C-alpha cells in the first residue's frame, strides 16, 4: 500500500480520470442502425454548426444563404480554408477537429482535405465505431430521440433495434400537445432512460410529461437557457443563450419531490445558482457543461465550483456530440479539464486522498453517478 505522501497525486488523478469508463448522458449521435442519421467523417466534422457560425463570422463575404446552398464538401472546404488555413485554429471547435485528425494520425496542416477524405472513406463503419468508442473511453451514450422527426419515426415504426451501447432518451420539445397515451406509446417503443426538453425559461410544463416520468420511473432532463434562432439565417447555428430565472426551477423541483430532475444550464451566469439549488434538492442532478459552456476554461471552472459546493455528487460532463468522432475530442478535452479541477480540489484538501479514494471519485464522476440515475 503506497502511503498517501509517497504517490504523485496529480499523476494518480490523471490516470484515474483517464481510465474511468464514461457514460455520456447527452448526445445527438445515432446508432449505426439509423443509417444516414449516423453522422461521421471529415465533412460532417467540418460542417458542425459550431464551425459554420465561426467560419461565416471569419469570412462574411460568403452569406449564410450562399453557404447553405453549396454542397457538403464545398461547405467543408470553405470551413477548412477559412478557419484552419487562412487563420490559426484557436477555437474549441477547431481544436476538436485537430484532435480527431491527430487521433487517426492524419495531417493537420494540409491546405486540402484529400488525405482525410480518403481515410474516412476507407473505414468500415462498424469497426470504425468500435475504434472511436475505445479512443474516447465511452462505454455507453444516450441519443436524443424525437418521434416527431419523420425520418427517425419511420425507423422506429419499422422495428429498429439500436446497438445496445446507444441508449435512448425521449425528447419532447415538439410534443407539448401530446397526450399521456401517445407519450406512453413512445416510452414503450423506445425504452428511454429519461425524458428531455430544452427550454428558454421554465413555464407551465404539460402534466403528461410528469405523468409518464412517474409511471415509468424516468428522470426528467431540463436543458435550460437556450434562446432559439436569434439569427435564423444561420439555421442550426443560429441559437443563442439567456440567463434563466432559476427560482422557477427550484419551485418545480420542490413541488415534484418524487421526480428526479437532470438539469444543465446554458448560461455561465446560471452555473452558481444551479449548484446552490442542487444543494437543496437531492432529486436535482446537475449534468454536464452544455453547448456554449463546453469550453475547457468553463468546464474546469464549473467542475471546480461543483466540487467545492456539491462534492463528487454530480455529473461533470456530457459530450452533446453530433458527429461520431467528436466523442474523441469532447471527452479528451473534458478529461483534461475535469482532471485539472479534481487535482486542484484534492490538493487543496487538508488531508491527502488515498489512491483508492481517487479511483472511486473518478469512476463516480465519469460514469457511476450517471449510470445510477438512468439504470
Ligand atoms: O437542444 C440541444 O440538445 C442542443 O444541444 C442543441 O442540439 C444544439 O444545437 C447543440 O448541438 N449544442 O451542442
Ligand atoms: Zn444537445
mmCIF file of C-alpha atoms and ligand atoms in Angstrom:
data_model
loop_
_atom_site.group_PDB
_atom_site.id
_atom_site.type_symbol
_atom_site.label_atom_id
_atom_site.label_comp_id
_atom_site.label_asym_id
_atom_site.label_seq_id
_atom_site.Cartn_x
_atom_site.Cartn_y
_atom_site.Cartn_z
ATOM 1 C CA UNK A 1 0.000 0.000 0.000
ATOM 2 C CA UNK A 2 1.511 3.322 -1.085
ATOM 3 C CA UNK A 3 1.286 5.849 1.728
ATOM 4 C CA UNK A 4 -0.604 8.991 0.616
ATOM 5 C CA UNK A 5 2.521 11.164 0.785
ATOM 6 C CA UNK A 6 4.516 8.706 -1.349
ATOM 7 C CA UNK A 7 2.464 8.880 -4.609
ATOM 8 C CA UNK A 8 2.216 11.568 -7.241
ATOM 9 C CA UNK A 9 -1.345 12.707 -6.630
ATOM 10 C CA UNK A 10 -1.663 14.613 -9.913
ATOM 11 C CA UNK A 11 -0.487 11.620 -11.910
ATOM 12 C CA UNK A 12 -2.922 9.432 -9.979
ATOM 13 C CA UNK A 13 -5.845 11.748 -10.762
ATOM 14 C CA UNK A 14 -4.908 11.873 -14.464
ATOM 15 C CA UNK A 15 -4.652 8.076 -14.584
ATOM 16 C CA UNK A 16 -7.950 7.507 -12.739
ATOM 17 C CA UNK A 17 -9.900 10.037 -14.836
ATOM 18 C CA UNK A 18 -8.219 8.748 -17.987
ATOM 19 C CA UNK A 19 -9.227 5.134 -17.277
ATOM 20 C CA UNK A 20 -12.696 5.667 -15.766
ATOM 21 C CA UNK A 21 -15.375 4.271 -18.127
ATOM 22 C CA UNK A 22 -17.617 7.053 -19.468
ATOM 23 C CA UNK A 23 -21.394 7.079 -19.666
ATOM 24 C CA UNK A 24 -22.262 10.018 -21.933
ATOM 25 C CA UNK A 25 -25.678 11.271 -20.771
ATOM 26 C CA UNK A 26 -26.463 13.536 -23.752
ATOM 27 C CA UNK A 27 -25.551 13.259 -27.421
ATOM 28 C CA UNK A 28 -27.184 13.728 -30.829
ATOM 29 C CA UNK A 29 -25.479 10.627 -32.142
ATOM 30 C CA UNK A 30 -27.380 7.751 -33.694
ATOM 31 C CA UNK A 31 -26.540 4.057 -33.622
ATOM 32 C CA UNK A 32 -25.369 2.579 -36.956
ATOM 33 C CA UNK A 33 -28.815 1.014 -37.399
ATOM 34 C CA UNK A 34 -30.140 4.545 -38.022
ATOM 35 C CA UNK A 35 -28.245 4.678 -41.334
ATOM 36 C CA UNK A 36 -27.661 8.189 -42.679
ATOM 37 C CA UNK A 37 -28.716 9.726 -39.347
ATOM 38 C CA UNK A 38 -25.417 8.374 -38.006
ATOM 39 C CA UNK A 39 -23.048 11.206 -38.960
ATOM 40 C CA UNK A 40 -19.285 10.554 -39.178
ATOM 41 C CA UNK A 41 -16.201 11.560 -41.224
ATOM 42 C CA UNK A 42 -14.309 14.751 -42.020
ATOM 43 C CA UNK A 43 -17.015 16.555 -43.998
ATOM 44 C CA UNK A 44 -19.534 16.081 -41.191
ATOM 45 C CA UNK A 45 -16.924 17.136 -38.615
ATOM 46 C CA UNK A 46 -16.170 20.351 -40.504
ATOM 47 C CA UNK A 47 -19.823 21.259 -41.125
ATOM 48 C CA UNK A 48 -20.666 21.003 -37.385
ATOM 49 C CA UNK A 49 -22.866 24.013 -36.757
ATOM 50 C CA UNK A 50 -20.367 25.495 -34.294
ATOM 51 C CA UNK A 51 -17.856 25.733 -37.171
ATOM 52 C CA UNK A 52 -20.458 27.093 -39.576
ATOM 53 C CA UNK A 53 -21.082 30.058 -37.274
ATOM 54 C CA UNK A 54 -17.353 30.613 -36.738
ATOM 55 C CA UNK A 55 -16.422 30.447 -40.432
ATOM 56 C CA UNK A 56 -19.263 32.716 -41.618
ATOM 57 C CA UNK A 57 -18.128 35.216 -38.986
ATOM 58 C CA UNK A 58 -14.489 34.960 -40.018
ATOM 59 C CA UNK A 59 -15.285 35.419 -43.713
ATOM 60 C CA UNK A 60 -18.608 37.290 -44.095
ATOM 61 C CA UNK A 61 -18.043 37.688 -47.842
ATOM 62 C CA UNK A 62 -19.964 34.406 -48.117
ATOM 63 C CA UNK A 63 -23.577 34.850 -46.995
ATOM 64 C CA UNK A 64 -25.317 32.153 -44.934
ATOM 65 C CA UNK A 65 -27.682 31.637 -47.849
ATOM 66 C CA UNK A 66 -24.780 31.028 -50.263
ATOM 67 C CA UNK A 67 -23.144 28.677 -47.724
ATOM 68 C CA UNK A 68 -26.246 26.568 -47.202
ATOM 69 C CA UNK A 69 -26.860 26.452 -50.969
ATOM 70 C CA UNK A 70 -23.460 24.811 -51.536
ATOM 71 C CA UNK A 71 -22.686 21.091 -51.271
ATOM 72 C CA UNK A 72 -21.500 19.417 -48.058
ATOM 73 C CA UNK A 73 -17.947 19.062 -49.407
ATOM 74 C CA UNK A 74 -17.909 22.684 -50.651
ATOM 75 C CA UNK A 75 -19.029 23.757 -47.163
ATOM 76 C CA UNK A 76 -16.291 21.657 -45.539
ATOM 77 C CA UNK A 77 -13.675 23.090 -47.904
ATOM 78 C CA UNK A 78 -14.811 26.642 -47.002
ATOM 79 C CA UNK A 79 -14.623 25.928 -43.269
ATOM 80 C CA UNK A 80 -11.196 24.275 -43.558
ATOM 81 C CA UNK A 81 -9.762 27.177 -45.602
ATOM 82 C CA UNK A 82 -11.367 29.916 -43.501
ATOM 83 C CA UNK A 83 -10.610 28.578 -40.023
ATOM 84 C CA UNK A 84 -7.599 26.276 -40.483
ATOM 85 C CA UNK A 85 -5.611 27.644 -43.477
ATOM 86 C CA UNK A 86 -6.272 31.387 -43.597
ATOM 87 C CA UNK A 87 -6.155 31.671 -39.800
ATOM 88 C CA UNK A 88 -4.717 29.865 -36.794
ATOM 89 C CA UNK A 89 -7.320 27.415 -35.480
ATOM 90 C CA UNK A 90 -7.831 28.522 -31.883
ATOM 91 C CA UNK A 91 -11.479 27.913 -31.014
ATOM 92 C CA UNK A 92 -12.608 24.797 -29.111
ATOM 93 C CA UNK A 93 -14.494 23.512 -32.151
ATOM 94 C CA UNK A 94 -11.444 23.862 -34.417
ATOM 95 C CA UNK A 95 -9.214 22.328 -31.747
ATOM 96 C CA UNK A 96 -11.613 19.400 -31.728
ATOM 97 C CA UNK A 97 -11.163 18.696 -35.414
ATOM 98 C CA UNK A 98 -7.369 18.776 -34.982
ATOM 99 C CA UNK A 99 -7.574 16.370 -32.008
ATOM 100 C CA UNK A 100 -9.605 13.931 -34.109
ATOM 101 C CA UNK A 101 -7.202 14.160 -37.085
ATOM 102 C CA UNK A 102 -4.255 13.581 -34.737
ATOM 103 C CA UNK A 103 -6.007 10.590 -33.126
ATOM 104 C CA UNK A 104 -6.030 8.879 -36.536
ATOM 105 C CA UNK A 105 -2.531 10.050 -37.490
ATOM 106 C CA UNK A 106 -3.825 12.357 -40.237
ATOM 107 C CA UNK A 107 -2.304 15.609 -41.488
ATOM 108 C CA UNK A 108 -3.417 18.689 -39.554
ATOM 109 C CA UNK A 109 -1.816 21.418 -41.673
ATOM 110 C CA UNK A 110 -2.741 20.407 -45.193
ATOM 111 C CA UNK A 111 -4.275 23.035 -47.472
ATOM 112 C CA UNK A 112 -6.879 20.490 -48.609
ATOM 113 C CA UNK A 113 -8.936 17.577 -47.263
ATOM 114 C CA UNK A 114 -7.831 14.893 -49.741
ATOM 115 C CA UNK A 115 -5.989 12.649 -47.256
ATOM 116 C CA UNK A 116 -8.686 12.918 -44.580
ATOM 117 C CA UNK A 117 -11.468 12.150 -47.056
ATOM 118 C CA UNK A 118 -9.614 9.095 -48.360
ATOM 119 C CA UNK A 119 -9.022 7.839 -44.808
ATOM 120 C CA UNK A 120 -12.646 8.083 -43.693
ATOM 121 C CA UNK A 121 -13.912 6.688 -46.998
ATOM 122 C CA UNK A 122 -11.777 3.586 -46.359
ATOM 123 C CA UNK A 123 -13.230 2.903 -42.891
ATOM 124 C CA UNK A 124 -15.631 0.051 -42.208
ATOM 125 C CA UNK A 125 -18.470 1.727 -40.251
ATOM 126 C CA UNK A 126 -18.737 -0.940 -37.540
ATOM 127 C CA UNK A 127 -15.029 -1.293 -36.755
ATOM 128 C CA UNK A 128 -14.654 2.497 -37.001
ATOM 129 C CA UNK A 129 -17.420 2.890 -34.419
ATOM 130 C CA UNK A 130 -15.692 0.446 -32.070
ATOM 131 C CA UNK A 131 -12.381 2.294 -32.528
ATOM 132 C CA UNK A 132 -13.954 5.696 -31.822
ATOM 133 C CA UNK A 133 -15.685 4.483 -28.647
ATOM 134 C CA UNK A 134 -12.396 2.900 -27.497
ATOM 135 C CA UNK A 135 -10.374 6.080 -28.202
ATOM 136 C CA UNK A 136 -12.996 8.195 -26.414
ATOM 137 C CA UNK A 137 -13.319 5.792 -23.450
ATOM 138 C CA UNK A 138 -17.104 5.792 -23.844
ATOM 139 C CA UNK A 139 -18.877 2.597 -22.750
ATOM 140 C CA UNK A 140 -22.434 3.879 -23.222
ATOM 141 C CA UNK A 141 -24.064 7.013 -24.599
ATOM 142 C CA UNK A 142 -27.573 8.430 -24.704
ATOM 143 C CA UNK A 143 -29.062 9.529 -28.012
ATOM 144 C CA UNK A 144 -31.658 12.302 -28.486
ATOM 145 C CA UNK A 145 -34.722 10.590 -29.907
ATOM 146 C CA UNK A 146 -37.529 12.692 -31.353
ATOM 147 C CA UNK A 147 -40.657 10.828 -32.563
ATOM 148 C CA UNK A 148 -41.804 13.976 -34.396
ATOM 149 C CA UNK A 149 -38.832 13.656 -36.769
ATOM 150 C CA UNK A 150 -40.298 11.822 -39.768
ATOM 151 C CA UNK A 151 -37.005 10.093 -40.675
ATOM 152 C CA UNK A 152 -36.487 8.805 -37.138
ATOM 153 C CA UNK A 153 -40.163 7.894 -36.635
ATOM 154 C CA UNK A 154 -40.105 5.753 -39.803
ATOM 155 C CA UNK A 155 -37.163 3.753 -38.427
ATOM 156 C CA UNK A 156 -38.885 3.136 -35.080
ATOM 157 C CA UNK A 157 -42.085 2.158 -36.875
ATOM 158 C CA UNK A 158 -40.023 -0.276 -38.960
ATOM 159 C CA UNK A 159 -38.835 -2.006 -35.771
ATOM 160 C CA UNK A 160 -35.289 -0.649 -35.373
ATOM 161 C CA UNK A 161 -33.186 -2.213 -32.588
ATOM 162 C CA UNK A 162 -30.230 0.109 -31.795
ATOM 163 C CA UNK A 163 -26.728 -1.078 -30.855
ATOM 164 C CA UNK A 164 -27.008 -1.668 -27.055
ATOM 165 C CA UNK A 165 -24.256 0.874 -26.368
ATOM 166 C CA UNK A 166 -26.630 3.561 -27.738
ATOM 167 C CA UNK A 167 -29.273 4.264 -25.121
ATOM 168 C CA UNK A 168 -32.396 6.281 -25.845
ATOM 169 C CA UNK A 169 -33.902 9.496 -24.458
ATOM 170 C CA UNK A 170 -37.400 10.716 -25.359
ATOM 171 C CA UNK A 171 -37.034 14.333 -26.481
ATOM 172 C CA UNK A 172 -40.324 16.188 -26.050
ATOM 173 C CA UNK A 173 -39.542 19.728 -27.272
ATOM 174 C CA UNK A 174 -42.052 19.218 -30.088
ATOM 175 C CA UNK A 175 -44.524 17.078 -28.121
ATOM 176 C CA UNK A 176 -46.051 19.655 -25.750
ATOM 177 C CA UNK A 177 -49.517 18.846 -27.128
ATOM 178 C CA UNK A 178 -49.107 15.056 -26.887
ATOM 179 C CA UNK A 179 -51.447 13.223 -24.520
ATOM 180 C CA UNK A 180 -50.213 10.682 -21.973
ATOM 181 C CA UNK A 181 -51.202 7.713 -24.146
ATOM 182 C CA UNK A 182 -49.126 8.974 -27.066
ATOM 183 C CA UNK A 183 -46.122 9.642 -24.855
ATOM 184 C CA UNK A 184 -46.503 6.209 -23.236
ATOM 185 C CA UNK A 185 -46.591 4.570 -26.655
ATOM 186 C CA UNK A 186 -43.173 6.047 -27.423
ATOM 187 C CA UNK A 187 -41.857 5.117 -23.981
ATOM 188 C CA UNK A 188 -42.935 1.533 -24.644
ATOM 189 C CA UNK A 189 -41.344 1.574 -28.123
ATOM 190 C CA UNK A 190 -38.079 3.435 -27.402
ATOM 191 C CA UNK A 191 -37.496 2.403 -23.761
ATOM 192 C CA UNK A 192 -35.903 5.784 -22.972
ATOM 193 C CA UNK A 193 -33.585 6.250 -19.978
ATOM 194 C CA UNK A 194 -35.028 9.719 -19.392
ATOM 195 C CA UNK A 195 -37.430 12.294 -20.871
ATOM 196 C CA UNK A 196 -35.729 15.507 -22.044
ATOM 197 C CA UNK A 197 -36.690 19.030 -23.025
ATOM 198 C CA UNK A 198 -34.748 22.198 -23.811
ATOM 199 C CA UNK A 199 -36.244 25.479 -22.633
ATOM 200 C CA UNK A 200 -35.624 29.198 -22.710
ATOM 201 C CA UNK A 201 -37.353 29.598 -19.363
ATOM 202 C CA UNK A 202 -39.393 27.230 -17.217
ATOM 203 C CA UNK A 203 -43.110 27.875 -17.664
ATOM 204 C CA UNK A 204 -46.075 25.616 -17.066
ATOM 205 C CA UNK A 205 -44.943 22.251 -18.439
ATOM 206 C CA UNK A 206 -47.515 19.753 -19.731
ATOM 207 C CA UNK A 207 -48.771 17.407 -16.976
ATOM 208 C CA UNK A 208 -48.406 14.321 -19.224
ATOM 209 C CA UNK A 209 -44.618 14.823 -19.149
ATOM 210 C CA UNK A 210 -44.612 14.346 -15.376
ATOM 211 C CA UNK A 211 -47.194 11.577 -15.561
ATOM 212 C CA UNK A 212 -45.002 9.380 -17.792
ATOM 213 C CA UNK A 213 -41.923 10.118 -15.695
ATOM 214 C CA UNK A 214 -43.781 8.961 -12.578
ATOM 215 C CA UNK A 215 -45.439 5.983 -14.274
ATOM 216 C CA UNK A 216 -42.172 4.713 -15.782
ATOM 217 C CA UNK A 217 -39.831 5.950 -13.029
ATOM 218 C CA UNK A 218 -37.906 8.077 -15.553
ATOM 219 C CA UNK A 219 -35.805 11.172 -14.789
ATOM 220 C CA UNK A 220 -36.867 14.425 -16.442
ATOM 221 C CA UNK A 221 -33.931 16.263 -18.083
ATOM 222 C CA UNK A 222 -34.266 20.027 -18.382
ATOM 223 C CA UNK A 223 -31.754 21.854 -20.586
ATOM 224 C CA UNK A 224 -32.303 25.475 -19.653
ATOM 225 C CA UNK A 225 -31.375 28.872 -21.057
ATOM 226 C CA UNK A 226 -31.378 28.494 -24.831
ATOM 227 C CA UNK A 227 -32.832 31.341 -26.901
ATOM 228 C CA UNK A 228 -33.649 29.702 -30.206
ATOM 229 C CA UNK A 229 -32.957 31.318 -33.611
ATOM 230 C CA UNK A 230 -31.512 34.674 -32.524
ATOM 231 C CA UNK A 231 -30.097 34.699 -36.042
ATOM 232 C CA UNK A 232 -32.404 32.491 -38.133
ATOM 233 C CA UNK A 233 -30.200 32.923 -41.226
ATOM 234 C CA UNK A 234 -27.654 30.614 -39.579
ATOM 235 C CA UNK A 235 -30.114 27.735 -39.333
ATOM 236 C CA UNK A 236 -28.894 25.148 -36.752
ATOM 237 C CA UNK A 237 -26.076 27.547 -35.856
ATOM 238 C CA UNK A 238 -28.451 30.406 -35.076
ATOM 239 C CA UNK A 239 -29.344 29.764 -31.419
ATOM 240 C CA UNK A 240 -28.266 31.949 -28.512
ATOM 241 C CA UNK A 241 -28.177 31.969 -24.714
ATOM 242 C CA UNK A 242 -30.189 33.656 -21.960
ATOM 243 C CA UNK A 243 -29.757 33.715 -18.178
ATOM 244 C CA UNK A 244 -32.757 31.771 -16.930
ATOM 245 C CA UNK A 245 -34.784 32.500 -13.762
ATOM 246 C CA UNK A 246 -33.728 29.552 -11.587
ATOM 247 C CA UNK A 247 -36.425 30.287 -8.998
ATOM 248 C CA UNK A 248 -38.885 28.603 -11.398
ATOM 249 C CA UNK A 249 -36.671 25.505 -11.486
ATOM 250 C CA UNK A 250 -36.442 25.460 -7.693
ATOM 251 C CA UNK A 251 -40.254 25.701 -7.401
ATOM 252 C CA UNK A 252 -40.708 22.898 -9.965
ATOM 253 C CA UNK A 253 -38.237 20.580 -8.196
ATOM 254 C CA UNK A 254 -39.720 21.361 -4.763
ATOM 255 C CA UNK A 255 -43.264 20.633 -5.979
ATOM 256 C CA UNK A 256 -42.195 17.310 -7.543
ATOM 257 C CA UNK A 257 -40.033 15.552 -4.918
ATOM 258 C CA UNK A 258 -40.917 12.186 -6.468
ATOM 259 C CA UNK A 259 -39.354 13.075 -9.830
ATOM 260 C CA UNK A 260 -35.610 13.061 -10.458
ATOM 261 C CA UNK A 261 -34.500 16.128 -12.448
ATOM 262 C CA UNK A 262 -31.367 16.102 -14.599
ATOM 263 C CA UNK A 263 -30.522 19.755 -15.232
ATOM 264 C CA UNK A 264 -27.934 21.598 -17.294
ATOM 265 C CA UNK A 265 -27.852 25.371 -17.846
ATOM 266 C CA UNK A 266 -26.520 27.155 -20.899
ATOM 267 C CA UNK A 267 -25.568 30.493 -19.301
ATOM 268 C CA UNK A 268 -22.358 30.768 -17.281
ATOM 269 C CA UNK A 269 -24.353 33.133 -15.034
ATOM 270 C CA UNK A 270 -26.669 30.246 -14.080
ATOM 271 C CA UNK A 271 -23.854 27.854 -13.098
ATOM 272 C CA UNK A 272 -23.514 29.010 -9.485
ATOM 273 C CA UNK A 273 -27.268 29.182 -8.877
ATOM 274 C CA UNK A 274 -27.668 25.630 -10.190
ATOM 275 C CA UNK A 275 -25.110 24.424 -7.640
ATOM 276 C CA UNK A 276 -26.976 26.207 -4.835
ATOM 277 C CA UNK A 277 -30.283 24.689 -5.965
ATOM 278 C CA UNK A 278 -28.710 21.223 -6.181
ATOM 279 C CA UNK A 279 -27.577 21.558 -2.546
ATOM 280 C CA UNK A 280 -31.234 21.933 -1.540
ATOM 281 C CA UNK A 281 -32.752 19.071 -3.542
ATOM 282 C CA UNK A 282 -31.339 15.516 -3.742
ATOM 283 C CA UNK A 283 -33.665 14.958 -6.729
ATOM 284 C CA UNK A 284 -31.794 17.636 -8.723
ATOM 285 C CA UNK A 285 -28.664 16.398 -10.525
ATOM 286 C CA UNK A 286 -26.536 18.899 -12.461
ATOM 287 C CA UNK A 287 -25.172 17.181 -15.594
ATOM 288 C CA UNK A 288 -22.511 18.444 -17.960
ATOM 289 C CA UNK A 289 -21.287 21.744 -19.330
ATOM 290 C CA UNK A 290 -23.808 22.249 -22.096
ATOM 291 C CA UNK A 291 -23.010 23.691 -25.589
ATOM 292 C CA UNK A 292 -21.636 27.228 -25.048
ATOM 293 C CA UNK A 293 -20.364 26.065 -21.637
ATOM 294 C CA UNK A 294 -18.365 23.233 -23.219
ATOM 295 C CA UNK A 295 -15.058 25.117 -23.430
ATOM 296 C CA UNK A 296 -12.005 23.949 -21.450
ATOM 297 C CA UNK A 297 -11.838 27.118 -19.322
ATOM 298 C CA UNK A 298 -15.534 26.881 -18.395
ATOM 299 C CA UNK A 299 -15.528 23.089 -17.867
ATOM 300 C CA UNK A 300 -12.655 23.460 -15.416
ATOM 301 C CA UNK A 301 -14.260 26.476 -13.693
ATOM 302 C CA UNK A 302 -17.681 24.817 -13.402
ATOM 303 C CA UNK A 303 -16.292 21.453 -12.268
ATOM 304 C CA UNK A 304 -14.186 23.112 -9.550
ATOM 305 C CA UNK A 305 -17.218 25.121 -8.359
ATOM 306 C CA UNK A 306 -19.388 21.987 -8.369
ATOM 307 C CA UNK A 307 -16.767 20.026 -6.377
ATOM 308 C CA UNK A 308 -16.477 22.844 -3.843
ATOM 309 C CA UNK A 309 -20.276 23.073 -3.401
ATOM 310 C CA UNK A 310 -21.513 19.522 -4.030
ATOM 311 C CA UNK A 311 -18.572 17.180 -3.524
ATOM 312 C CA UNK A 312 -18.487 14.271 -6.006
ATOM 313 C CA UNK A 313 -22.299 14.088 -6.356
ATOM 314 C CA UNK A 314 -22.894 15.464 -9.859
ATOM 315 C CA UNK A 315 -22.159 14.526 -13.481
ATOM 316 C CA UNK A 316 -19.393 16.864 -14.690
ATOM 317 C CA UNK A 317 -19.836 16.387 -18.421
ATOM 318 C CA UNK A 318 -21.848 15.169 -21.368
ATOM 319 C CA UNK A 319 -20.490 15.496 -24.904
ATOM 320 C CA UNK A 320 -23.527 16.785 -26.818
ATOM 321 C CA UNK A 321 -21.741 15.210 -29.801
ATOM 322 C CA UNK A 322 -23.497 15.339 -33.173
ATOM 323 C CA UNK A 323 -20.781 13.609 -35.248
ATOM 324 C CA UNK A 324 -19.354 10.259 -34.103
ATOM 325 C CA UNK A 325 -15.649 11.205 -33.951
ATOM 326 C CA UNK A 326 -16.456 14.274 -31.821
ATOM 327 C CA UNK A 327 -16.623 11.832 -28.890
ATOM 328 C CA UNK A 328 -12.819 11.583 -29.122
ATOM 329 C CA UNK A 329 -12.142 15.295 -28.739
ATOM 330 C CA UNK A 330 -15.023 16.236 -26.483
ATOM 331 C CA UNK A 331 -14.004 13.594 -23.969
ATOM 332 C CA UNK A 332 -10.225 14.024 -24.358
ATOM 333 C CA UNK A 333 -10.542 17.755 -23.761
ATOM 334 C CA UNK A 334 -13.078 17.324 -20.948
ATOM 335 C CA UNK A 335 -10.991 14.706 -19.128
ATOM 336 C CA UNK A 336 -8.161 17.261 -19.082
ATOM 337 C CA UNK A 337 -10.374 19.998 -17.616
ATOM 338 C CA UNK A 338 -12.013 17.651 -15.112
ATOM 339 C CA UNK A 339 -8.613 16.317 -14.034
ATOM 340 C CA UNK A 340 -7.329 19.861 -13.505
ATOM 341 C CA UNK A 341 -10.296 20.702 -11.282
ATOM 342 C CA UNK A 342 -10.233 17.412 -9.367
ATOM 343 C CA UNK A 343 -6.468 17.509 -8.791
ATOM 344 C CA UNK A 344 -6.715 21.098 -7.528
ATOM 345 C CA UNK A 345 -9.552 20.123 -5.197
ATOM 346 C CA UNK A 346 -7.708 17.102 -3.821
ATOM 347 C CA UNK A 347 -4.514 19.131 -3.347
ATOM 348 C CA UNK A 348 -6.424 21.918 -1.581
ATOM 349 C CA UNK A 349 -7.951 19.449 0.893
ATOM 350 C CA UNK A 350 -6.388 19.380 4.379
ATOM 351 C CA UNK A 351 -5.980 15.594 4.111
ATOM 352 C CA UNK A 352 -4.397 13.893 1.081
ATOM 353 C CA UNK A 353 -6.614 11.281 -0.631
ATOM 354 C CA UNK A 354 -5.640 7.631 -0.960
ATOM 355 C CA UNK A 355 -5.258 6.210 -4.499
ATOM 356 C CA UNK A 356 -8.417 4.188 -3.844
ATOM 357 C CA UNK A 357 -10.397 7.335 -2.975
ATOM 358 C CA UNK A 358 -9.151 8.981 -6.174
ATOM 359 C CA UNK A 359 -10.207 5.992 -8.297
ATOM 360 C CA UNK A 360 -13.597 5.801 -6.540
ATOM 361 C CA UNK A 361 -14.190 9.502 -7.230
ATOM 362 C CA UNK A 362 -13.123 9.307 -10.874
ATOM 363 C CA UNK A 363 -15.333 6.275 -11.534
ATOM 364 C CA UNK A 364 -18.331 8.035 -9.940
ATOM 365 C CA UNK A 365 -17.881 11.297 -11.827
ATOM 366 C CA UNK A 366 -17.200 9.804 -15.261
ATOM 367 C CA UNK A 367 -19.919 7.183 -15.284
ATOM 368 C CA UNK A 368 -21.047 5.743 -11.976
ATOM 369 C CA UNK A 369 -23.406 8.538 -10.928
ATOM 370 C CA UNK A 370 -24.877 8.770 -14.433
ATOM 371 C CA UNK A 371 -25.456 5.009 -14.580
ATOM 372 C CA UNK A 372 -27.127 5.144 -11.176
ATOM 373 C CA UNK A 373 -29.646 7.705 -12.472
ATOM 374 C CA UNK A 374 -30.517 6.050 -15.778
ATOM 375 C CA UNK A 375 -30.462 2.338 -14.907
HETATM 376 O O1 LIG B 1 -31.010 21.322 -27.679
HETATM 377 C C1 LIG B 1 -29.957 20.685 -27.583
HETATM 378 O O2 LIG B 1 -29.877 19.484 -27.197
HETATM 379 C C2 LIG B 1 -28.692 21.413 -28.003
HETATM 380 O O3 LIG B 1 -27.557 20.633 -27.645
HETATM 381 C C3 LIG B 1 -28.733 21.663 -29.497
HETATM 382 O O4 LIG B 1 -28.876 20.419 -30.163
HETATM 383 C C4 LIG B 1 -27.537 22.424 -30.040
HETATM 384 O O5 LIG B 1 -27.742 22.691 -31.408
HETATM 385 C C5 LIG B 1 -26.240 21.667 -29.913
HETATM 386 O O6 LIG B 1 -25.927 20.787 -30.686
HETATM 387 N N1 LIG B 1 -25.441 22.065 -28.935
HETATM 388 O O7 LIG B 1 -24.216 21.483 -28.755
HETATM 389 ZN ZN1 LIG B 2 -27.875 18.706 -27.290
#
